[in-house]
mmCIF file of C-alpha atoms in Angstrom:
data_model
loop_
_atom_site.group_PDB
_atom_site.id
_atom_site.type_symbol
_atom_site.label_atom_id
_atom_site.label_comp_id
_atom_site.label_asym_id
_atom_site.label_seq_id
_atom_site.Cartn_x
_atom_site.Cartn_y
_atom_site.Cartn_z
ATOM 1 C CA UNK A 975 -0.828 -42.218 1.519
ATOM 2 C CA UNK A 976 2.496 -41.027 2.032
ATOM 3 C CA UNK A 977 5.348 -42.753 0.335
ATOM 4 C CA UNK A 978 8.975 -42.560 0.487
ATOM 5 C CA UNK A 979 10.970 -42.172 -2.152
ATOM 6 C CA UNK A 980 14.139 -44.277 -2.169
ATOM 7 C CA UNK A 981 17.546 -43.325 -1.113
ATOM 8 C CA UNK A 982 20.370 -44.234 -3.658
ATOM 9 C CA UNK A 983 23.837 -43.724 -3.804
ATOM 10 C CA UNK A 984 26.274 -43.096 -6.417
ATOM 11 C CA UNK A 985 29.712 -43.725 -5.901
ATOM 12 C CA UNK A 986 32.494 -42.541 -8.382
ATOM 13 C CA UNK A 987 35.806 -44.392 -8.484
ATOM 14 C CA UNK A 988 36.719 -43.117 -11.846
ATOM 15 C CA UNK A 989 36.515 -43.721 -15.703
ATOM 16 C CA UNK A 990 35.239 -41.798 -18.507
ATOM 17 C CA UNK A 991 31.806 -41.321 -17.256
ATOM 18 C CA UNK A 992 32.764 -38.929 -14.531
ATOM 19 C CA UNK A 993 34.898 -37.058 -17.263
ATOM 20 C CA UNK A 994 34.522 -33.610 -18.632
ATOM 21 C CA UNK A 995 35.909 -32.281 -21.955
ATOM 22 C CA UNK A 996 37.831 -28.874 -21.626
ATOM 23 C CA UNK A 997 36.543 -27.553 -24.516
ATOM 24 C CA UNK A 998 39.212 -25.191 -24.878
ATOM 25 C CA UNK A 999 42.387 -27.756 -24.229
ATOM 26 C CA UNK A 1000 40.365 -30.860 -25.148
ATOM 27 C CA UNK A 1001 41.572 -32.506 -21.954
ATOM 28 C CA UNK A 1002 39.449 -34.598 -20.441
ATOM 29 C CA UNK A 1003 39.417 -33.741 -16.499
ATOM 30 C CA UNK A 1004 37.268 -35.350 -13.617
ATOM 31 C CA UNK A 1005 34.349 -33.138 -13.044
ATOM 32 C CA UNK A 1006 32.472 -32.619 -9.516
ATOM 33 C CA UNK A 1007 29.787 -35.221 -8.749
ATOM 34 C CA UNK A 1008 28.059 -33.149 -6.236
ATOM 35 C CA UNK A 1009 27.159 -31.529 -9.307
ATOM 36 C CA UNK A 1010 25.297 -34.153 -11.182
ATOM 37 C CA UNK A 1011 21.787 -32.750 -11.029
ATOM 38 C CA UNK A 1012 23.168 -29.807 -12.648
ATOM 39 C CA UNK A 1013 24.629 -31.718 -15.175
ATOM 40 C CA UNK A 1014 21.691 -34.104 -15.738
ATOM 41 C CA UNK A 1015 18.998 -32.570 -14.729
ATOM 42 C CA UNK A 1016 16.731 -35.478 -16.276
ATOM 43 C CA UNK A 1017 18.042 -37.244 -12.773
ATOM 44 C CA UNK A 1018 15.423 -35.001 -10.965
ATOM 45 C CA UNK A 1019 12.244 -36.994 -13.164
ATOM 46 C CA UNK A 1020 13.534 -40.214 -10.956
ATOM 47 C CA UNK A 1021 11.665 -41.091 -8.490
ATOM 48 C CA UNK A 1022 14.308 -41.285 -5.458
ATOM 49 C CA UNK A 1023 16.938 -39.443 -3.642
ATOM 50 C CA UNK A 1024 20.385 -39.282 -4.479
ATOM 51 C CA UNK A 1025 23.229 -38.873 -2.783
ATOM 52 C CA UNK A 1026 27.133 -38.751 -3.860
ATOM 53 C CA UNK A 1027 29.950 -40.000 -2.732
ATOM 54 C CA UNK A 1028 33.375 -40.087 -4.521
ATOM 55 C CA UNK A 1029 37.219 -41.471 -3.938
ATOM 56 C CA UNK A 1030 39.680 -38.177 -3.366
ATOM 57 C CA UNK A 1031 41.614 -39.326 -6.603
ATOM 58 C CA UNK A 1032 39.598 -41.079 -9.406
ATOM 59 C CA UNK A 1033 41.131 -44.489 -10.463
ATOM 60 C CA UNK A 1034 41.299 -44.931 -14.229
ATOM 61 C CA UNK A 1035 39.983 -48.600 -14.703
ATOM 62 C CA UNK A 1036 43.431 -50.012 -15.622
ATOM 63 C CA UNK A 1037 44.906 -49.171 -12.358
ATOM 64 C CA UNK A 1038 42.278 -50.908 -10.251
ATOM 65 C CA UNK A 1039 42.985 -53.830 -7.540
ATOM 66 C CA UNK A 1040 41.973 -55.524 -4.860
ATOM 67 C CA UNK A 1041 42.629 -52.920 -2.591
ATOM 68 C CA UNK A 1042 40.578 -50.414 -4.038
ATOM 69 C CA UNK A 1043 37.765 -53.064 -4.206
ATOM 70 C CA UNK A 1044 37.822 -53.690 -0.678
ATOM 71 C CA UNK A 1045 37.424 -49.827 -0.417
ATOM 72 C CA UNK A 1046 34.107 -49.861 -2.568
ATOM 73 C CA UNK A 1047 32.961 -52.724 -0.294
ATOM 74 C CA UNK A 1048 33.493 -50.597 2.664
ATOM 75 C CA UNK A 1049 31.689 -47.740 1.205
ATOM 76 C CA UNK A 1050 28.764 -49.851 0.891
ATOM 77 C CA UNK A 1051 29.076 -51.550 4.207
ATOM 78 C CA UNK A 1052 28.883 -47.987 5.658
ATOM 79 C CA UNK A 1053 26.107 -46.654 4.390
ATOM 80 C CA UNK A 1054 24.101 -50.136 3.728
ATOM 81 C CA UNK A 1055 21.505 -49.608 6.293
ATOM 82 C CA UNK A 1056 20.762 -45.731 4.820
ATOM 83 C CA UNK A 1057 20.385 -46.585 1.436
ATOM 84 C CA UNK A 1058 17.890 -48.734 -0.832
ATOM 85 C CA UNK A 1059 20.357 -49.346 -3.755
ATOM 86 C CA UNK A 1060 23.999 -48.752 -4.570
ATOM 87 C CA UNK A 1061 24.971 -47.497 -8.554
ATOM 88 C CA UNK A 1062 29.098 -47.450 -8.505
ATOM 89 C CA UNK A 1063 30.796 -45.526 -11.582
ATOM 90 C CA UNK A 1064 33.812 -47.369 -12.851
ATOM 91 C CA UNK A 1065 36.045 -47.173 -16.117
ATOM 92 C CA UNK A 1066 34.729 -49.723 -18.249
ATOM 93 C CA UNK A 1067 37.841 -51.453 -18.843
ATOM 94 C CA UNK A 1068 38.154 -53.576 -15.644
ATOM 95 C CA UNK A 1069 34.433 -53.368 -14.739
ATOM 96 C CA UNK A 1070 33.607 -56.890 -14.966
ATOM 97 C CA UNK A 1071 36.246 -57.888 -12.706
ATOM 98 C CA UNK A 1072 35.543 -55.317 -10.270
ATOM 99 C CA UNK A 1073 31.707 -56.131 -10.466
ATOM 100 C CA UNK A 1074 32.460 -59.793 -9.838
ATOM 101 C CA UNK A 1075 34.722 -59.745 -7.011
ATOM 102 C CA UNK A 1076 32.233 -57.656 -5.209
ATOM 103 C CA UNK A 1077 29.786 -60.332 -5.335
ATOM 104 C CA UNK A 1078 31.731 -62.616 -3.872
ATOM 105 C CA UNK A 1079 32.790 -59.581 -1.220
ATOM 106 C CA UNK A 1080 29.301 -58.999 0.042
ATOM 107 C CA UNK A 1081 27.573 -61.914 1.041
ATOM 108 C CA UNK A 1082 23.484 -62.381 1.841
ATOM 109 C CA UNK A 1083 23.541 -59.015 -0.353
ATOM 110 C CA UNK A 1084 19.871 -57.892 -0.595
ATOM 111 C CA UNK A 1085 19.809 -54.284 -2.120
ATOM 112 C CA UNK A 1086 20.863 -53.458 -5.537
ATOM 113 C CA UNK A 1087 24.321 -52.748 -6.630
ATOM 114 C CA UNK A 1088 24.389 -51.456 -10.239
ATOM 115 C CA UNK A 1089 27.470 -51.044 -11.804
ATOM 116 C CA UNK A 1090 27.846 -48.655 -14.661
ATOM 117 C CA UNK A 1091 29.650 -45.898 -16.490
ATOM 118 C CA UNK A 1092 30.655 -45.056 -20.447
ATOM 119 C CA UNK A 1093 32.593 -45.191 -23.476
ATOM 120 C CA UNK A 1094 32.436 -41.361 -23.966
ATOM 121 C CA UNK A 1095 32.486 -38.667 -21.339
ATOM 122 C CA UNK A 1096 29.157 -37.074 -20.081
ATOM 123 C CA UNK A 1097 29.760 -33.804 -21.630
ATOM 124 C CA UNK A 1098 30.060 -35.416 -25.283
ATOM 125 C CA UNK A 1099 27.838 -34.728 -27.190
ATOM 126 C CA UNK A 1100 26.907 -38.486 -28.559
ATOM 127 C CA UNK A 1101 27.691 -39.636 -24.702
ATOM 128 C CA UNK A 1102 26.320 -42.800 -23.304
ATOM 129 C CA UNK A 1103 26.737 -41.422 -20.094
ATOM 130 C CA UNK A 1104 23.906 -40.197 -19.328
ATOM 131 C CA UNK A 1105 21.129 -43.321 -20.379
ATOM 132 C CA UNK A 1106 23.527 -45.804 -19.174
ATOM 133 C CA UNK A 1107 23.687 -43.878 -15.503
ATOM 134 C CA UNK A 1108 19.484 -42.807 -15.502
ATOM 135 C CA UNK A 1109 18.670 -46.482 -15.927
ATOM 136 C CA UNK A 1110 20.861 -48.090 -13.530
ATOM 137 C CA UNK A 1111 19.761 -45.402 -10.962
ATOM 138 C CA UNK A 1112 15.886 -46.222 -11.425
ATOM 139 C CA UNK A 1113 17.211 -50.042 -11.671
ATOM 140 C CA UNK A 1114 18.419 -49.601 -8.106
ATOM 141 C CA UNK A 1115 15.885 -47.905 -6.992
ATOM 142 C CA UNK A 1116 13.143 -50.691 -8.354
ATOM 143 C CA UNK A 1117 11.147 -51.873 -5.154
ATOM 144 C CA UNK A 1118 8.254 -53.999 -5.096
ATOM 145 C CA UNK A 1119 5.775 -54.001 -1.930
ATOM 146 C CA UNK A 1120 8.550 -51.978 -0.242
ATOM 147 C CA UNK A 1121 11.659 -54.136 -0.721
ATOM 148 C CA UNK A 1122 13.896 -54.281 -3.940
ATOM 149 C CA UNK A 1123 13.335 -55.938 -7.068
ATOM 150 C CA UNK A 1124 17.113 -56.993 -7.601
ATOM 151 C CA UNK A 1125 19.269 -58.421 -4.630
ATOM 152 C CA UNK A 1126 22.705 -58.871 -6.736
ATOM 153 C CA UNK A 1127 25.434 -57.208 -8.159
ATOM 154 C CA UNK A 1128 24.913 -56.435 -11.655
ATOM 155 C CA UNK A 1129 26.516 -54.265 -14.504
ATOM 156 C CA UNK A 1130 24.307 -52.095 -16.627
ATOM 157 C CA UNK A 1131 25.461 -50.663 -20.125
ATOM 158 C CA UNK A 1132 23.786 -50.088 -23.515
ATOM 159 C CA UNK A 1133 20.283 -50.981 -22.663
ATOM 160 C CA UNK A 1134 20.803 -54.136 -20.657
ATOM 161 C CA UNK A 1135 20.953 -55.034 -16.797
ATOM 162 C CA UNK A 1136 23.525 -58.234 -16.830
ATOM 163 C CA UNK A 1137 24.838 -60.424 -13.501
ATOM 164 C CA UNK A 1138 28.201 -58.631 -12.868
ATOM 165 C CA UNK A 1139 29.603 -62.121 -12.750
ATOM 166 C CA UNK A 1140 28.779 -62.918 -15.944
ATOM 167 C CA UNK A 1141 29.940 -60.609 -17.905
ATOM 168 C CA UNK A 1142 33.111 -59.817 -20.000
ATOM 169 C CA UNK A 1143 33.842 -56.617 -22.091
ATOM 170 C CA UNK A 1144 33.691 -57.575 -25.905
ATOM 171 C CA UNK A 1145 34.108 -54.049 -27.195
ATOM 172 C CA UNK A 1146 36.435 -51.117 -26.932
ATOM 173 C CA UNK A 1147 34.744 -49.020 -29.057
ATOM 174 C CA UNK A 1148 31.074 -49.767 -29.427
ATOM 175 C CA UNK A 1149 28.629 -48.538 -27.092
ATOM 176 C CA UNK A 1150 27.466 -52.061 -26.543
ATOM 177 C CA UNK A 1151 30.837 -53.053 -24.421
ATOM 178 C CA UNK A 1152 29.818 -56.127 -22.797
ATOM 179 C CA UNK A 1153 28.312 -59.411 -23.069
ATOM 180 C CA UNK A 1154 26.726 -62.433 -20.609
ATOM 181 C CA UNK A 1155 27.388 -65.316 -22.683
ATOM 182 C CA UNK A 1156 26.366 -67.632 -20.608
ATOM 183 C CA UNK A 1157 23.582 -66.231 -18.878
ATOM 184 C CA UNK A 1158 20.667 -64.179 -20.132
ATOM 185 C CA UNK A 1159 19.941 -60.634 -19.265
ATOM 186 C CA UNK A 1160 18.388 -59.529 -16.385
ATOM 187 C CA UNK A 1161 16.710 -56.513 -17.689
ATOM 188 C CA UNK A 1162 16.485 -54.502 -20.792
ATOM 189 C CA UNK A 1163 15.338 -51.139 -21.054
ATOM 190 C CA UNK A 1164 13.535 -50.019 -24.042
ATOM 191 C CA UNK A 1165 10.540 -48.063 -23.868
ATOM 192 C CA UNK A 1166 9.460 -50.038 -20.687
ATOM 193 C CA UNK A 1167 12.133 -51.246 -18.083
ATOM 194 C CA UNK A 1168 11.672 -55.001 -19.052
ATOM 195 C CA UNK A 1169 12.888 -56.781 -15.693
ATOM 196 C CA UNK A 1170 13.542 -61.174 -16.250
ATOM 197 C CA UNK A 1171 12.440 -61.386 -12.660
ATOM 198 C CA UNK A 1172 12.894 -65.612 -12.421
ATOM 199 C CA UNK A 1173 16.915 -64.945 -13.976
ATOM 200 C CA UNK A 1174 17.215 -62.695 -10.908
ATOM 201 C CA UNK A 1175 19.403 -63.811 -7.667
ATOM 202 C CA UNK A 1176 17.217 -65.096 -4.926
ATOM 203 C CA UNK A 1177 19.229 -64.652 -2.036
ATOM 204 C CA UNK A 1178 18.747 -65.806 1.270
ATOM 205 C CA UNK A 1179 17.430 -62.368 2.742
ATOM 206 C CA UNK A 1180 17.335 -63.657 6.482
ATOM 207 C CA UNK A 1181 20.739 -63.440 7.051
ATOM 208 C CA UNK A 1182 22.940 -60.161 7.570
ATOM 209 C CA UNK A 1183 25.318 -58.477 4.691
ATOM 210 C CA UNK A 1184 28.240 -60.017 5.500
ATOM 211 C CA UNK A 1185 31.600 -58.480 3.895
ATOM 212 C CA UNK A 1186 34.605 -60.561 2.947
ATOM 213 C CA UNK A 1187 37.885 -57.837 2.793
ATOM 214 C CA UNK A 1188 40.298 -60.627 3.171
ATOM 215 C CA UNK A 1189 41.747 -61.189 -0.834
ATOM 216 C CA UNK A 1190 44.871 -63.081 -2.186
ATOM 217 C CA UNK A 1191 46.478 -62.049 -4.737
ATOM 218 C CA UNK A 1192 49.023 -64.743 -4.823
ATOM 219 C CA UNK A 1193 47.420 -66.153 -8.048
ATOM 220 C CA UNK A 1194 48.155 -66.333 -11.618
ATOM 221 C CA UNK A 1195 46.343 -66.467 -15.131
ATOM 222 C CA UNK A 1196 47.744 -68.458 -17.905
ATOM 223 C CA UNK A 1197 46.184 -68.747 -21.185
ATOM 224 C CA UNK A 1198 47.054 -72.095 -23.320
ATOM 225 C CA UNK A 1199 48.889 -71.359 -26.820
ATOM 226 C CA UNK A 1200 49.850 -74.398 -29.080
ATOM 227 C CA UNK A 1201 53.791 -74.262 -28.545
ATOM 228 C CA UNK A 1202 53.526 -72.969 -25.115
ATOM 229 C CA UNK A 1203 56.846 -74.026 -23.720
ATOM 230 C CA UNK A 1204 57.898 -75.978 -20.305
ATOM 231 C CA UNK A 1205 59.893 -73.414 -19.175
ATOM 232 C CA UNK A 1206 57.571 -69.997 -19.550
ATOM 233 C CA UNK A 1207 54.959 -72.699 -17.569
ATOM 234 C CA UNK A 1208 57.352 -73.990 -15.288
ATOM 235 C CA UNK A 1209 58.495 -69.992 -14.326
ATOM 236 C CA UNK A 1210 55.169 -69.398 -13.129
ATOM 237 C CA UNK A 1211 54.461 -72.266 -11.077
ATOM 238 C CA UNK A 1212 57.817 -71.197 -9.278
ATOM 239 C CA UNK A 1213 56.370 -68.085 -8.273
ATOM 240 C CA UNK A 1214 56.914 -68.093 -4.260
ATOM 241 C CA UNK A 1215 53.810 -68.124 -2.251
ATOM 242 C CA UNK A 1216 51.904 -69.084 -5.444
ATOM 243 C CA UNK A 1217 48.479 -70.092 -4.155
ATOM 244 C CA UNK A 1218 46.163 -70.281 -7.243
ATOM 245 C CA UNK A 1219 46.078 -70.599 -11.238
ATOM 246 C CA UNK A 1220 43.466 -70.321 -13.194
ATOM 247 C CA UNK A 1221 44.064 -72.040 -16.434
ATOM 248 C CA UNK A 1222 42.439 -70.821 -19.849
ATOM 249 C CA UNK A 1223 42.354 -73.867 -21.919
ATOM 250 C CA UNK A 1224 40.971 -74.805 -25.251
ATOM 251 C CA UNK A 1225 36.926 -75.690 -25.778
ATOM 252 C CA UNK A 1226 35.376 -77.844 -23.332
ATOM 253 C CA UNK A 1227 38.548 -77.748 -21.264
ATOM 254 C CA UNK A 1228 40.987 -79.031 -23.587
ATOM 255 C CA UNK A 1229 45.203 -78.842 -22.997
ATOM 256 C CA UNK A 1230 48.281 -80.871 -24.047
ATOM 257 C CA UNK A 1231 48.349 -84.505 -23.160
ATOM 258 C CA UNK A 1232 52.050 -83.848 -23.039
ATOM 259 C CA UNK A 1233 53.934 -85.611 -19.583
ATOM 260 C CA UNK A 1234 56.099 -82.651 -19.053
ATOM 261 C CA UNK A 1235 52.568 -80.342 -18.942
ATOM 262 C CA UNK A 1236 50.820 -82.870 -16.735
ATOM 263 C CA UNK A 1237 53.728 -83.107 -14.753
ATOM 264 C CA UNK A 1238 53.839 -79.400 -13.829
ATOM 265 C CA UNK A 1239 50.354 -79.510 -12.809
ATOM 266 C CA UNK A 1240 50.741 -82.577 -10.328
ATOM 267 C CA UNK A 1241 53.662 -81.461 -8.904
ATOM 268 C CA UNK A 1242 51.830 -78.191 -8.477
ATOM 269 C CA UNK A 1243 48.817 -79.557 -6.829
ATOM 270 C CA UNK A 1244 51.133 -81.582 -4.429
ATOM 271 C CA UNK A 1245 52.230 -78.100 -3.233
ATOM 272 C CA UNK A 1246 48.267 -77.449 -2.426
ATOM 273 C CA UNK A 1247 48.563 -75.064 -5.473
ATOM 274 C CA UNK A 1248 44.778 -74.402 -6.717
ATOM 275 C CA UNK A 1249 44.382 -74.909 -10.181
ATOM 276 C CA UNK A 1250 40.982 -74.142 -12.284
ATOM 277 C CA UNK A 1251 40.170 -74.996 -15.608
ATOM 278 C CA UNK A 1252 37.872 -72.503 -17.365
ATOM 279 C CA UNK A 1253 37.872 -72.071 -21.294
ATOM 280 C CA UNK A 1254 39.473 -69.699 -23.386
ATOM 281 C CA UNK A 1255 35.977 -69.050 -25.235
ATOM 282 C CA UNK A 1256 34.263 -66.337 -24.713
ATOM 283 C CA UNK A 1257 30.887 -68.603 -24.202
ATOM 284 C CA UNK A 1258 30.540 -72.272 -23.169
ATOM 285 C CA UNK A 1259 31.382 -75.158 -20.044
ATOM 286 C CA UNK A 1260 34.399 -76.768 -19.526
ATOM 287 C CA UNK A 1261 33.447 -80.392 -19.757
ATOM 288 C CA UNK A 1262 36.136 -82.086 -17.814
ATOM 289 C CA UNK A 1263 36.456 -85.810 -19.041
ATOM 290 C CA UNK A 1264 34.833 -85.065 -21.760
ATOM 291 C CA UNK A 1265 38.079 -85.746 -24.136
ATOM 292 C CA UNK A 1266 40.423 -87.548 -23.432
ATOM 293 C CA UNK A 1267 42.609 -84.337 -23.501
ATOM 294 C CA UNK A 1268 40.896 -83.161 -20.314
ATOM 295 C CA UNK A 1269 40.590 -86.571 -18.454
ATOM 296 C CA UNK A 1270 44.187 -86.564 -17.064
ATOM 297 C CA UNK A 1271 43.235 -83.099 -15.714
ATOM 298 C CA UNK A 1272 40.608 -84.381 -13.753
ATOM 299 C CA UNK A 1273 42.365 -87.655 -12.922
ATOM 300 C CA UNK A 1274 45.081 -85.002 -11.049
ATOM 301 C CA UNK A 1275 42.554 -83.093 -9.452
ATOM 302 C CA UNK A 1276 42.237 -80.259 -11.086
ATOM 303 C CA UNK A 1277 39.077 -77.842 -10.596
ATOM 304 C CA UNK A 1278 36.339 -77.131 -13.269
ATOM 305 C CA UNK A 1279 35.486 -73.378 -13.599
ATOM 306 C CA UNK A 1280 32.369 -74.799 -15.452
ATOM 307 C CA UNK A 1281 30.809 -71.974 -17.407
ATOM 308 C CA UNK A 1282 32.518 -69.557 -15.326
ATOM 309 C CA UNK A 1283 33.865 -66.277 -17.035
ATOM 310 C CA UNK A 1284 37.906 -65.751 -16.670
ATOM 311 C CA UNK A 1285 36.894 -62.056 -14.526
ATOM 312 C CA UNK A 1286 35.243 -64.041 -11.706
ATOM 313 C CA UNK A 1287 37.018 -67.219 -11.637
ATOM 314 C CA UNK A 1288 40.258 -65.009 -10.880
ATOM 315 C CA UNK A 1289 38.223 -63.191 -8.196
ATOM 316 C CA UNK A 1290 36.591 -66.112 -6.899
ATOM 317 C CA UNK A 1291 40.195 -67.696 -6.552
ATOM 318 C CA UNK A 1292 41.188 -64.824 -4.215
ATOM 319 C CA UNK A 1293 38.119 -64.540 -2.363
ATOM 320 C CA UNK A 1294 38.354 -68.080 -1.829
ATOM 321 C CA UNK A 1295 42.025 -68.334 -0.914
ATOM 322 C CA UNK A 1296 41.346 -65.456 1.680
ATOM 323 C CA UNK A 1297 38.315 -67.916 3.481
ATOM 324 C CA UNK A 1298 41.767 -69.722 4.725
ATOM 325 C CA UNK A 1299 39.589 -73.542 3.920
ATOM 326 C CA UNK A 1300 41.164 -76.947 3.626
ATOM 327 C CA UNK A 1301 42.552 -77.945 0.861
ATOM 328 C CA UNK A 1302 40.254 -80.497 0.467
ATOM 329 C CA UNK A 1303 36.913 -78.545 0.522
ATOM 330 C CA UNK A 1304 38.201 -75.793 -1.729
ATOM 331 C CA UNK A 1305 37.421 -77.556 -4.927
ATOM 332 C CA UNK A 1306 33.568 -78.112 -3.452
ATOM 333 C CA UNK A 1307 33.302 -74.443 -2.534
ATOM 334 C CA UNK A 1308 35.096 -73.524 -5.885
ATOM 335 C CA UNK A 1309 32.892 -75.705 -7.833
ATOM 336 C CA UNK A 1310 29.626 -74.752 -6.269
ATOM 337 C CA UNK A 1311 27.414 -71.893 -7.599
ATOM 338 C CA UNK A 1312 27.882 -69.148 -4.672
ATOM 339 C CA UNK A 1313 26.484 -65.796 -6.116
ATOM 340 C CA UNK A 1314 24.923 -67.081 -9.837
ATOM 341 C CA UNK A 1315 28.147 -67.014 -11.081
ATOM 342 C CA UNK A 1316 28.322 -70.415 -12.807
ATOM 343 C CA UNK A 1317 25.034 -72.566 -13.470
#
């Protein structure tokens, strides 16, 4: 019986992972990806074929934005019907934003996109590099009776597969750098490759990969502080062509019952200004009306991010601003579950 093995790519936008050490400078330089099976040859053991494909300049994590998201959607529209899973390399820093905006990017999404890379180059010695990229090229390249086992976008580091659009980094410096605090994992690789197959996205695998390139960025992040003043809040909600804010409150949704702070936000939402209420925590719902401190927020109209993380409820507020939809059905879309991103 002849099988075929399956086709993966790898596509390297930058961070440490694609870094080599200079071992006579010490610099750390971006090293050749076409020469990855020379540099880890353990890649030849896996069972598929892979092929590379990088950007001209790498982007270090902290420079990312929309713009070179809408690039690594392209990349993946273009080669979509070629390849059986995607694995993108990307500086861990931004990943999780990254990773969740490109779930809301590619709609009806039914092949793997892993996303991966390190907290120490691949030439180090004690790198993570290497296990961290192995397993989220065999995680791609995970089929059952011919079609793949995971249909989402997901992030891979430190022995576990998470939703991308769950996660948020925790960690600078360990090797385990994120966390899904309000979902559990998807996978976890030990000595087997442990896959949670019913926490896995179902999608609806009829219809065609559609891909959303239309973002705006005309949106802001605020986090609550007790003593936050009227006039740093009232600054940003003067910001022209401001579209969308995405408000990190306290617990269950908590703010100021202060007039001056309601006020802002009613006058905002008069001027079809979005605003989303998602918690400062790192796990946990917003509750809305579940204190009194958070009923006048709903009373207003403002949205509940739910148990959405701060990463994708900024890049679902883009995404969703760039669908152009009435004001009036943005807080249904907002608030409905699109790609597993809140439950």
């Amino acid at each position: 019986m002849g099988t075929t093995k399956p086709n993966i790519l790898l596509i390297y936008t930058g961070g440490t992972i694609g870094m080599v050490k200079d071992f006579k400078t010490g610099a750390l330089r971006a090293f050749n990806f076409k020469n990855i099976l020379k540099r880890i040859p353990e890649l030849n053991l896996l069972d598929c074929n892979i092929d590379t494909v990088s950007f001209k300049e790498p982007i270090d994590s902290s420079n990312m934005n929309p713009e070179y998201w809408v690039q690594i959607a392209e990349v993946i529209e273009k080669h979509y019907h070629n390849f059986d899973g995607f694995v993108v390399l990307h500086g861990s820093d931004t990943m999780s934003y990254t990773a969740s905006a490109l779930s809301f990017m590619l709609e009806n999404l039914a092949k793997p996109v892993v996303f991966t890379g390190s907290q120490l180059p691949i030439g180090d010695l004690r790198t993570d590099a290497k296990e961290n990229l192995i397993t989220s090229i065999q995680v791609a390249s995970l089929q059952h009776r011919k079609k793949p086992v995971v249909k989402e976008v997901c992030l891979y580091f430190e022995y576990k597969l998470y939703r991308a659009n769950r996660t948020t980094k925790i960690n600078a410096e360990h090797f385990e750098a994120f966390a899904s605090l309000n979902y559990p994992d998807l996978a976890e690789s030990g000595v087997h490759l442990k896959v949670n197959n019913e926490y896995l996205f179902k999608p609806n695998v009829k219809k065609k990969l559609t891909v959303h390139k239309n973002l705006d960025k005309n949106v802001a992040l605020i986090k609550l502080f007790p003593g936050i003043s009227e006039a740093v809040l009232q600054s940003v909600f003067n910001t022209p062509n401001l579209k969308g804010v995405i408000l990190e409150t306290y617990g269950a949704g908590n703010c100021t019952t202060e007039a001056w702070f309601i006020n802002i936000l009613k006058n905002a939402i008069k001027k079809s200004i979005h605003i989303i209420n998602v918690t400062q925590c790192s796990g946990g719902s917003v509750i809305m009306g579940h204190y009194e401190t958070s009923n006048q927020l709903k009373k207003i109209g403002v949205i509940s991010g739910k148990d959405i993380t701060t990463e994708a409820a900024i890049s679902k507020l883009m995404y969703l601003i760039g669908q152009n939809i009435s004001h009036k059905s943005f807080k249904i879309s907002y608030e409905t579950d699109l790609r597993g991103e809140i439950s």
